[in-house]
XYZ file of C-alpha atoms in Angstrom:
519
model
C 61.321 -62.353 280.717
C 64.592 -61.823 282.072
C 65.936 -59.578 284.928
C 68.836 -57.883 286.097
C 70.741 -58.620 289.131
C 68.937 -56.158 290.751
C 65.260 -57.174 289.959
C 64.781 -54.934 287.342
C 62.994 -55.971 284.248
C 65.812 -56.564 281.636
C 65.008 -54.778 278.261
C 64.958 -55.518 274.431
C 64.578 -53.460 271.263
C 61.000 -54.357 269.911
C 61.379 -56.450 267.100
C 61.143 -54.515 264.074
C 62.004 -51.608 265.151
C 65.832 -50.967 264.694
C 67.666 -49.042 262.500
C 68.173 -51.788 259.941
C 64.595 -52.544 259.414
C 63.814 -48.994 259.162
C 66.214 -48.503 256.498
C 65.082 -51.467 254.340
C 61.453 -50.551 254.565
C 62.743 -46.805 252.879
C 64.563 -49.195 250.617
C 61.472 -50.704 249.620
C 58.883 -47.523 249.458
C 61.006 -45.176 248.135
C 64.110 -47.096 245.995
C 64.476 -43.490 243.897
C 65.422 -41.382 246.670
C 67.917 -44.423 248.885
C 70.360 -46.233 247.614
C 71.883 -49.324 249.677
C 74.610 -47.255 251.943
C 73.271 -43.447 251.187
C 70.152 -41.015 250.836
C 70.385 -39.028 247.805
C 69.576 -35.376 247.183
C 66.593 -34.075 245.343
C 66.882 -31.443 242.869
C 66.518 -30.277 239.341
C 63.561 -33.228 239.514
C 65.596 -36.050 240.050
C 67.113 -37.704 242.872
C 71.068 -37.422 242.213
C 73.927 -39.104 243.635
C 76.018 -36.128 244.467
C 77.545 -34.594 247.561
C 79.672 -36.488 250.215
C 77.997 -38.217 252.783
C 78.806 -37.759 256.253
C 78.922 -40.565 258.867
C 76.161 -40.193 261.638
C 74.776 -42.227 264.576
C 71.278 -42.048 266.501
C 70.852 -40.486 269.262
C 69.058 -43.361 270.711
C 72.210 -45.783 271.075
C 74.787 -44.675 269.428
C 74.485 -46.879 266.618
C 75.105 -46.020 262.468
C 72.858 -44.360 260.664
C 72.562 -42.756 257.369
C 74.645 -38.929 256.988
C 73.870 -36.197 255.154
C 75.369 -36.131 251.568
C 76.768 -32.302 251.432
C 76.558 -30.423 248.501
C 79.715 -28.058 247.741
C 78.264 -24.335 246.945
C 78.598 -24.939 242.723
C 76.200 -27.488 243.094
C 73.542 -25.647 245.464
C 73.753 -22.515 243.381
C 72.689 -25.146 240.339
C 70.074 -26.392 242.485
C 68.703 -23.089 243.044
C 68.529 -22.011 239.827
C 66.558 -25.637 238.634
C 64.283 -24.620 241.430
C 63.890 -21.431 239.829
C 62.873 -23.058 236.902
C 60.157 -25.198 238.233
C 58.827 -22.166 239.932
C 58.003 -20.815 237.135
C 56.510 -23.531 235.671
C 54.459 -24.420 238.908
C 53.147 -20.879 239.747
C 51.117 -21.322 236.285
C 49.313 -24.495 237.180
C 45.911 -24.244 238.311
C 45.046 -24.111 242.072
C 42.618 -27.441 241.745
C 44.973 -28.903 240.299
C 47.862 -27.912 243.335
C 45.318 -28.775 245.816
C 44.790 -32.330 244.160
C 48.582 -32.922 244.231
C 48.823 -31.711 247.630
C 46.116 -33.754 248.870
C 47.710 -37.076 247.200
C 51.049 -36.187 248.939
C 48.940 -36.218 252.248
C 47.590 -39.185 251.668
C 50.572 -41.179 250.962
C 52.195 -39.439 254.398
C 49.139 -40.936 255.919
C 50.047 -44.701 254.312
C 53.713 -44.393 255.449
C 52.986 -42.927 258.954
C 54.497 -45.516 261.402
C 57.673 -45.552 258.847
C 58.161 -41.671 259.081
C 57.464 -41.746 262.703
C 60.034 -44.572 263.435
C 62.649 -42.548 261.346
C 61.864 -39.786 263.759
C 62.753 -42.137 267.052
C 66.234 -43.246 265.658
C 67.336 -39.499 264.035
C 66.061 -36.844 266.493
C 65.025 -39.496 269.440
C 61.682 -38.594 270.067
C 59.596 -41.276 271.744
C 56.570 -42.771 269.807
C 54.147 -40.799 270.910
C 55.467 -37.492 270.309
C 57.337 -39.311 267.227
C 53.417 -39.642 265.941
C 51.871 -36.291 266.652
C 55.047 -34.908 265.191
C 53.914 -36.421 261.800
C 49.835 -36.090 262.258
C 50.034 -32.637 262.920
C 52.424 -31.801 259.583
C 49.462 -34.091 257.690
C 46.118 -32.554 259.668
C 47.703 -28.950 259.663
C 48.160 -29.319 255.600
C 44.291 -30.372 255.378
C 42.982 -27.251 257.275
C 45.014 -25.349 254.345
C 43.707 -27.799 251.362
C 40.150 -27.023 252.331
C 40.410 -23.269 253.027
C 43.247 -22.076 250.233
C 40.474 -20.705 248.007
C 39.568 -17.612 250.376
C 43.114 -17.309 251.723
C 44.442 -17.111 248.139
C 41.732 -14.257 247.114
C 43.845 -11.410 245.411
C 46.918 -12.756 245.798
C 49.869 -14.548 243.664
C 52.823 -16.104 244.574
C 56.032 -14.818 244.840
C 58.836 -14.453 242.034
C 60.648 -17.161 243.158
C 61.426 -20.350 245.203
C 60.832 -19.968 248.973
C 64.070 -21.393 250.918
C 63.799 -23.357 253.856
C 66.535 -23.457 256.535
C 64.782 -25.612 259.435
C 66.403 -26.553 262.832
C 66.117 -30.842 263.468
C 63.264 -31.170 265.886
C 60.206 -31.057 264.221
C 60.870 -32.129 260.759
C 57.643 -32.860 260.091
C 55.028 -30.491 261.173
C 57.663 -27.536 260.879
C 59.298 -28.120 257.817
C 57.179 -30.379 256.028
C 54.078 -28.804 256.676
C 55.267 -25.468 255.814
C 56.937 -26.853 252.163
C 53.316 -28.124 251.278
C 51.430 -25.135 252.271
C 53.880 -23.173 250.544
C 53.223 -25.146 247.022
C 50.112 -25.296 247.725
C 50.293 -21.534 247.471
C 51.902 -21.881 243.978
C 55.846 -21.709 245.428
C 58.044 -24.128 243.995
C 60.555 -24.743 247.612
C 64.153 -25.783 248.815
C 64.807 -27.497 251.998
C 68.492 -28.094 253.342
C 68.295 -31.140 255.646
C 69.134 -29.927 259.358
C 72.426 -30.721 260.306
C 72.260 -32.515 263.280
C 69.020 -35.074 262.373
C 66.096 -36.108 260.504
C 67.546 -36.765 256.943
C 65.973 -40.022 255.931
C 62.295 -39.099 257.408
C 62.597 -35.878 254.889
C 63.958 -37.886 252.121
C 61.202 -40.033 252.682
C 58.268 -37.157 252.760
C 60.134 -35.285 249.756
C 60.409 -38.655 247.617
C 56.164 -38.898 248.251
C 55.782 -35.522 247.408
C 57.920 -35.618 244.425
C 56.314 -38.788 243.040
C 52.868 -36.505 243.219
C 54.453 -33.502 240.797
C 55.161 -31.120 244.056
C 57.899 -29.001 243.158
C 60.789 -29.908 245.810
C 63.749 -29.390 246.421
C 66.175 -31.460 248.963
C 69.855 -30.474 250.128
C 72.649 -31.296 252.272
C 75.185 -29.074 252.933
C 77.108 -26.992 256.049
C 75.664 -23.453 256.392
C 78.524 -21.883 255.301
C 78.405 -23.714 252.020
C 74.866 -23.731 251.218
C 74.106 -19.702 252.639
C 75.041 -17.809 249.632
C 72.948 -20.007 247.607
C 69.564 -20.668 250.134
C 70.222 -17.087 251.351
C 71.231 -14.686 249.343
C 70.624 -15.778 245.902
C 68.454 -13.891 243.549
C 66.802 -16.409 242.318
C 65.216 -16.745 245.901
C 61.814 -15.172 246.719
C 61.453 -15.845 250.072
C 64.020 -17.311 253.276
C 62.261 -19.114 255.772
C 64.425 -19.965 258.907
C 63.843 -22.039 261.992
C 66.467 -21.724 265.007
C 69.267 -20.086 267.005
C 69.654 -16.438 267.323
C 73.378 -15.895 266.292
C 72.875 -17.809 262.867
C 69.041 -15.997 262.594
C 71.073 -12.493 262.640
C 73.271 -13.269 259.924
C 70.493 -14.374 258.146
C 68.418 -11.238 258.922
C 71.716 -9.183 257.796
C 72.141 -11.241 254.627
C 68.350 -10.720 253.749
C 67.599 -7.396 255.009
C 70.671 -6.019 252.848
C 68.977 -7.792 249.571
C 65.641 -6.448 250.608
C 63.892 -10.228 250.539
C 61.017 -11.776 251.731
C 61.609 -13.581 255.010
C 60.369 -15.579 258.301
C 62.890 -15.718 260.763
C 62.123 -17.736 263.936
C 64.705 -17.847 266.921
C 65.177 -18.936 270.033
C 64.012 -17.163 273.224
C 63.683 -17.828 277.212
C 60.432 -18.748 277.209
C 58.797 -17.907 281.546
C 56.323 -19.109 283.896
C 55.722 -16.447 286.220
C 54.117 -17.225 289.738
C 52.390 -14.465 291.599
C 49.475 -14.563 294.155
C 49.061 -18.161 293.468
C 46.630 -21.149 295.166
C 46.020 -23.615 292.392
C 48.962 -25.875 293.313
C 47.771 -29.257 292.081
C 46.596 -27.491 288.769
C 50.699 -26.410 288.779
C 52.019 -30.344 289.045
C 49.237 -31.730 286.520
C 51.289 -29.843 284.281
C 55.337 -30.023 284.913
C 55.738 -33.113 283.746
C 53.914 -32.575 280.349
C 56.475 -29.395 280.003
C 59.407 -31.699 279.568
C 57.742 -33.668 276.453
C 60.815 -34.245 274.209
C 63.387 -32.855 277.130
C 62.242 -29.199 276.572
C 63.929 -29.093 273.069
C 61.444 -27.295 270.894
C 60.858 -23.366 270.534
C 57.839 -23.590 272.915
C 59.187 -25.023 275.707
C 59.369 -23.444 279.571
C 62.936 -23.927 280.994
C 62.433 -20.653 283.610
C 59.867 -20.437 286.376
C 59.596 -16.694 288.107
C 58.336 -17.642 291.273
C 57.421 -15.086 293.645
C 59.568 -15.604 297.100
C 56.647 -15.705 299.514
C 54.966 -18.803 297.626
C 58.611 -20.476 296.833
C 57.533 -23.495 299.610
C 54.457 -24.066 298.199
C 55.651 -24.159 294.480
C 58.422 -26.904 295.901
C 56.122 -28.701 297.307
C 54.408 -29.290 293.863
C 56.900 -28.977 291.442
C 59.398 -31.666 292.964
C 57.015 -34.173 293.041
C 56.360 -33.749 289.483
C 59.421 -33.661 288.272
C 60.707 -36.564 289.793
C 58.032 -38.569 288.100
C 59.589 -37.886 284.646
C 60.217 -41.004 282.842
C 63.483 -41.096 280.096
C 64.914 -43.807 278.110
C 65.365 -45.636 275.308
C 62.085 -44.851 273.407
C 62.201 -48.280 271.759
C 62.978 -50.659 274.309
C 60.469 -52.970 275.965
C 60.041 -55.727 278.333
C 58.295 -58.344 275.872
C 58.256 -58.386 272.470
C 54.339 -57.897 271.605
C 54.735 -55.042 274.289
C 53.656 -51.486 273.088
C 56.293 -49.384 273.032
C 56.834 -47.139 276.455
C 55.403 -43.999 277.338
C 58.198 -42.091 277.784
C 58.176 -38.250 278.613
C 61.545 -38.123 276.608
C 64.420 -39.795 275.087
C 68.136 -38.069 274.550
C 69.112 -35.240 273.584
C 70.388 -34.540 270.013
C 73.627 -35.477 270.192
C 76.226 -36.635 272.900
C 77.967 -33.110 272.240
C 74.872 -31.570 272.936
C 74.182 -33.164 276.315
C 77.827 -32.870 277.577
C 77.669 -28.744 276.636
C 74.350 -28.648 278.770
C 75.711 -30.769 281.571
C 78.970 -28.677 281.849
C 76.659 -25.518 282.385
C 74.876 -26.926 284.593
C 78.151 -27.581 286.357
C 79.778 -24.372 285.947
C 76.743 -22.769 286.882
C 76.659 -24.727 290.434
C 80.048 -24.079 290.648
C 78.943 -19.804 290.179
C 76.434 -19.595 292.892
C 73.222 -21.648 291.436
C 71.786 -24.004 293.882
C 70.813 -27.570 292.623
C 67.204 -28.563 293.953
C 66.910 -31.256 291.646
C 68.932 -33.669 289.725
C 67.706 -36.918 288.460
C 69.606 -39.598 287.579
C 70.196 -41.838 284.485
C 70.075 -45.028 286.740
C 66.447 -44.764 287.151
C 65.931 -44.531 282.888
C 64.470 -47.244 281.194
C 67.487 -48.507 278.986
C 68.403 -51.499 277.122
C 71.377 -53.466 278.741
C 74.695 -52.086 278.391
C 73.565 -49.400 275.864
C 75.040 -45.900 275.232
C 73.828 -43.607 276.920
C 75.987 -40.194 275.940
C 73.112 -38.832 274.625
C 70.528 -38.647 277.328
C 70.942 -36.244 280.455
C 68.357 -36.509 283.774
C 66.100 -33.651 284.435
C 68.102 -30.718 286.365
C 66.399 -28.142 288.090
C 68.667 -25.084 289.560
C 67.379 -22.376 291.481
C 68.984 -18.530 290.882
C 71.880 -19.288 287.796
C 74.388 -16.573 288.238
C 74.044 -13.459 285.555
C 77.188 -15.285 283.947
C 75.673 -18.597 283.420
C 74.209 -18.941 279.355
C 71.259 -20.786 281.986
C 70.330 -17.317 282.977
C 69.651 -15.922 279.780
C 69.489 -18.726 277.430
C 67.511 -21.317 275.963
C 69.334 -24.405 277.605
C 67.286 -26.324 274.920
C 67.504 -29.860 277.325
C 65.715 -30.641 280.199
C 67.282 -28.660 282.708
C 64.850 -25.891 284.589
C 65.852 -22.882 286.248
C 64.377 -20.746 289.123
C 64.542 -17.350 289.750
C 62.861 -15.566 293.423
C 61.670 -12.147 292.658
C 59.896 -9.824 295.070
C 57.955 -7.476 293.490
C 55.720 -7.030 290.125
C 58.475 -5.204 288.282
C 61.382 -7.802 289.156
C 58.560 -10.649 287.840
C 58.101 -8.920 284.369
C 62.258 -7.781 284.295
C 63.192 -11.719 284.729
C 60.258 -13.004 282.668
C 61.230 -10.771 279.514
C 65.438 -11.798 279.939
C 65.868 -12.471 276.818
C 64.204 -9.430 275.031
C 61.474 -11.194 274.010
C 59.858 -14.711 273.888
C 57.482 -16.996 271.610
C 55.350 -17.928 274.281
C 54.975 -17.601 278.217
C 52.353 -17.894 280.848
C 51.492 -16.089 284.230
C 49.597 -18.171 287.159
C 47.425 -15.827 289.509
C 44.289 -15.936 290.351
C 43.523 -12.757 289.981
C 42.283 -12.149 286.311
C 42.900 -8.794 287.078
C 46.092 -9.004 288.032
C 47.172 -11.456 284.901
C 45.111 -8.604 282.072
C 47.420 -6.022 284.120
C 50.567 -7.975 283.816
C 50.588 -10.170 280.857
C 50.447 -7.108 278.231
C 53.796 -6.302 279.616
C 55.592 -9.597 278.972
C 57.685 -9.665 275.830
C 55.900 -12.742 274.146
C 53.516 -13.338 271.636
C 51.417 -15.670 273.157
C 51.127 -15.706 276.821
C 48.607 -18.306 279.176
C 46.886 -17.561 281.880
C 48.137 -20.650 284.533
C 48.571 -23.134 281.098
C 50.991 -23.290 278.696
C 51.254 -21.984 274.932
C 52.062 -23.797 271.874
C 52.954 -22.984 268.250
C 49.550 -23.891 267.205
C 47.588 -25.461 264.395
C 45.384 -24.260 261.142
C 43.705 -20.733 262.079
C 46.059 -20.042 264.952
C 48.801 -17.254 264.420
C 52.439 -17.485 265.558
C 55.360 -14.854 265.501
C 57.536 -13.465 268.190
C 58.406 -10.537 270.071
C 62.301 -8.752 270.148
C 64.389 -10.809 269.162
C 62.666 -13.906 268.993
C 61.739 -13.037 265.404
C 62.274 -11.223 262.774
C 60.205 -10.784 259.322
C 56.438 -12.013 258.197
C 54.502 -14.157 261.352
C 53.153 -17.361 260.337
C 50.284 -19.643 261.345
C 46.972 -19.842 260.079
C 46.136 -17.367 256.924
C 49.345 -15.512 258.035
C 51.179 -18.187 256.312
C 49.951 -18.200 253.133
C 50.295 -14.525 253.033
C 53.774 -14.267 253.721
C 54.130 -16.499 250.464
C 52.472 -14.757 248.412
C 52.158 -11.124 246.804
C 49.061 -9.005 247.554
C 48.056 -5.140 246.326
C 51.042 -3.047 246.282
C 52.462 -1.177 249.046
C 51.267 -3.976 251.252
C 52.126 -4.516 255.122
C 52.506 -7.834 255.764
C 51.428 -8.408 259.943
C 55.377 -9.498 261.068
C 58.141 -7.823 263.174
C 60.258 -5.629 260.638
C 63.133 -3.407 261.218
C 60.957 -0.234 260.497
C 57.591 -1.477 262.159
C 55.944 -4.577 263.975
C 52.085 -5.455 262.866
C 50.709 -7.793 265.052
C 47.371 -9.226 262.836
């Protein structure tokens, strides 16, 4: 084992985990979808070498990886029309046959679990543990639907057209592929746009395995401005499913409202953790590192703590040692070739541009009065010698970000915590509801009566008592309040309801302009 000059062990890339290794495996497993120098688009039930491939780099080390083959708008319209033809055939395939094909797809995904996970590491920077979890949640979650789909579809029928999926890059398998396979199981053809920032090869491999089993999948790449007319507004589309930011979500919401189109629009919110009349600091300290999983690049991350001023010293005594224990670095770097891959809390952000944007926001917030309570250092990270670390950001904690800062009211989507101090319950609730709706929230308080009184006033779809809430799996429902969600809720049987048709006049659970129905 070599050592650096200061005695720290010198790390090396674990053998067999390079991008070249992963790419060669893709060529061997799915030669129909991968060419020597590019991936293909999938539409009209064929892999097509169309579109203009763009260069791309891995956030892990800045090295080149396969880039998206971006389609022009007219080709996207042809792909959507072809998907409608697939939909009209697929909706009449018997449920036992659909179940058999989806089950075969899941078996194939399970067979290639390690390769799918490795692609996630390279393309979006997930540590190995979290990459495997993303793949496993997709497979296990869809199996739950396969086992119970008959009751969920009782009295229901597929939509009139395919489901169009536009999702963010952070959960290609457990959110996007999971949703696509359930939508297909329910009798719909499915279309997906590859996320602009990452996940292309992982999604391509997953769709190749599904297409082999006869699942009517369309996978295309392109810019939102070029493809939105086809993927959102085209009359062939039966439902639009979107996961992403509020600006893009608002534009899609306007389009689908004008067209009266079925929609599922999951948007960001500032998920907050409140501390009020609380004393179990060991429990809080134990959960803090877990909240930094994947660098808080997820829709259910907790980037805001709202703390009772009288408890601030106790809070810091629990928080600071926990945040200092967080490990970040290159997800595939090891000391010895036969070592297991490192157990990191997170790796890079999605790209160097996002890392710079977040670093600039932190600097600007401090210039305007925020107090830096903790600043981690990349010098303590787990990196290869001389590697590009442009996409990495060490944990940062700021007290009282100024109202003019984006960190005051918006989700940072990175390893930055902000803390707001409050003196009254009214201030606590106002600070926790700063973003006009969130997906999750938590409140730590010793008194159950206080929790039961305050939690209904927190504008989040799920509120935990002293523990984090997640998107959920299997039967657990999921949605959002306020600006964090528009359209039908999902999770459990609601995901199936959202992409099928029931009795005339049915009101789906969801957050709509004229009503909100939770279940």
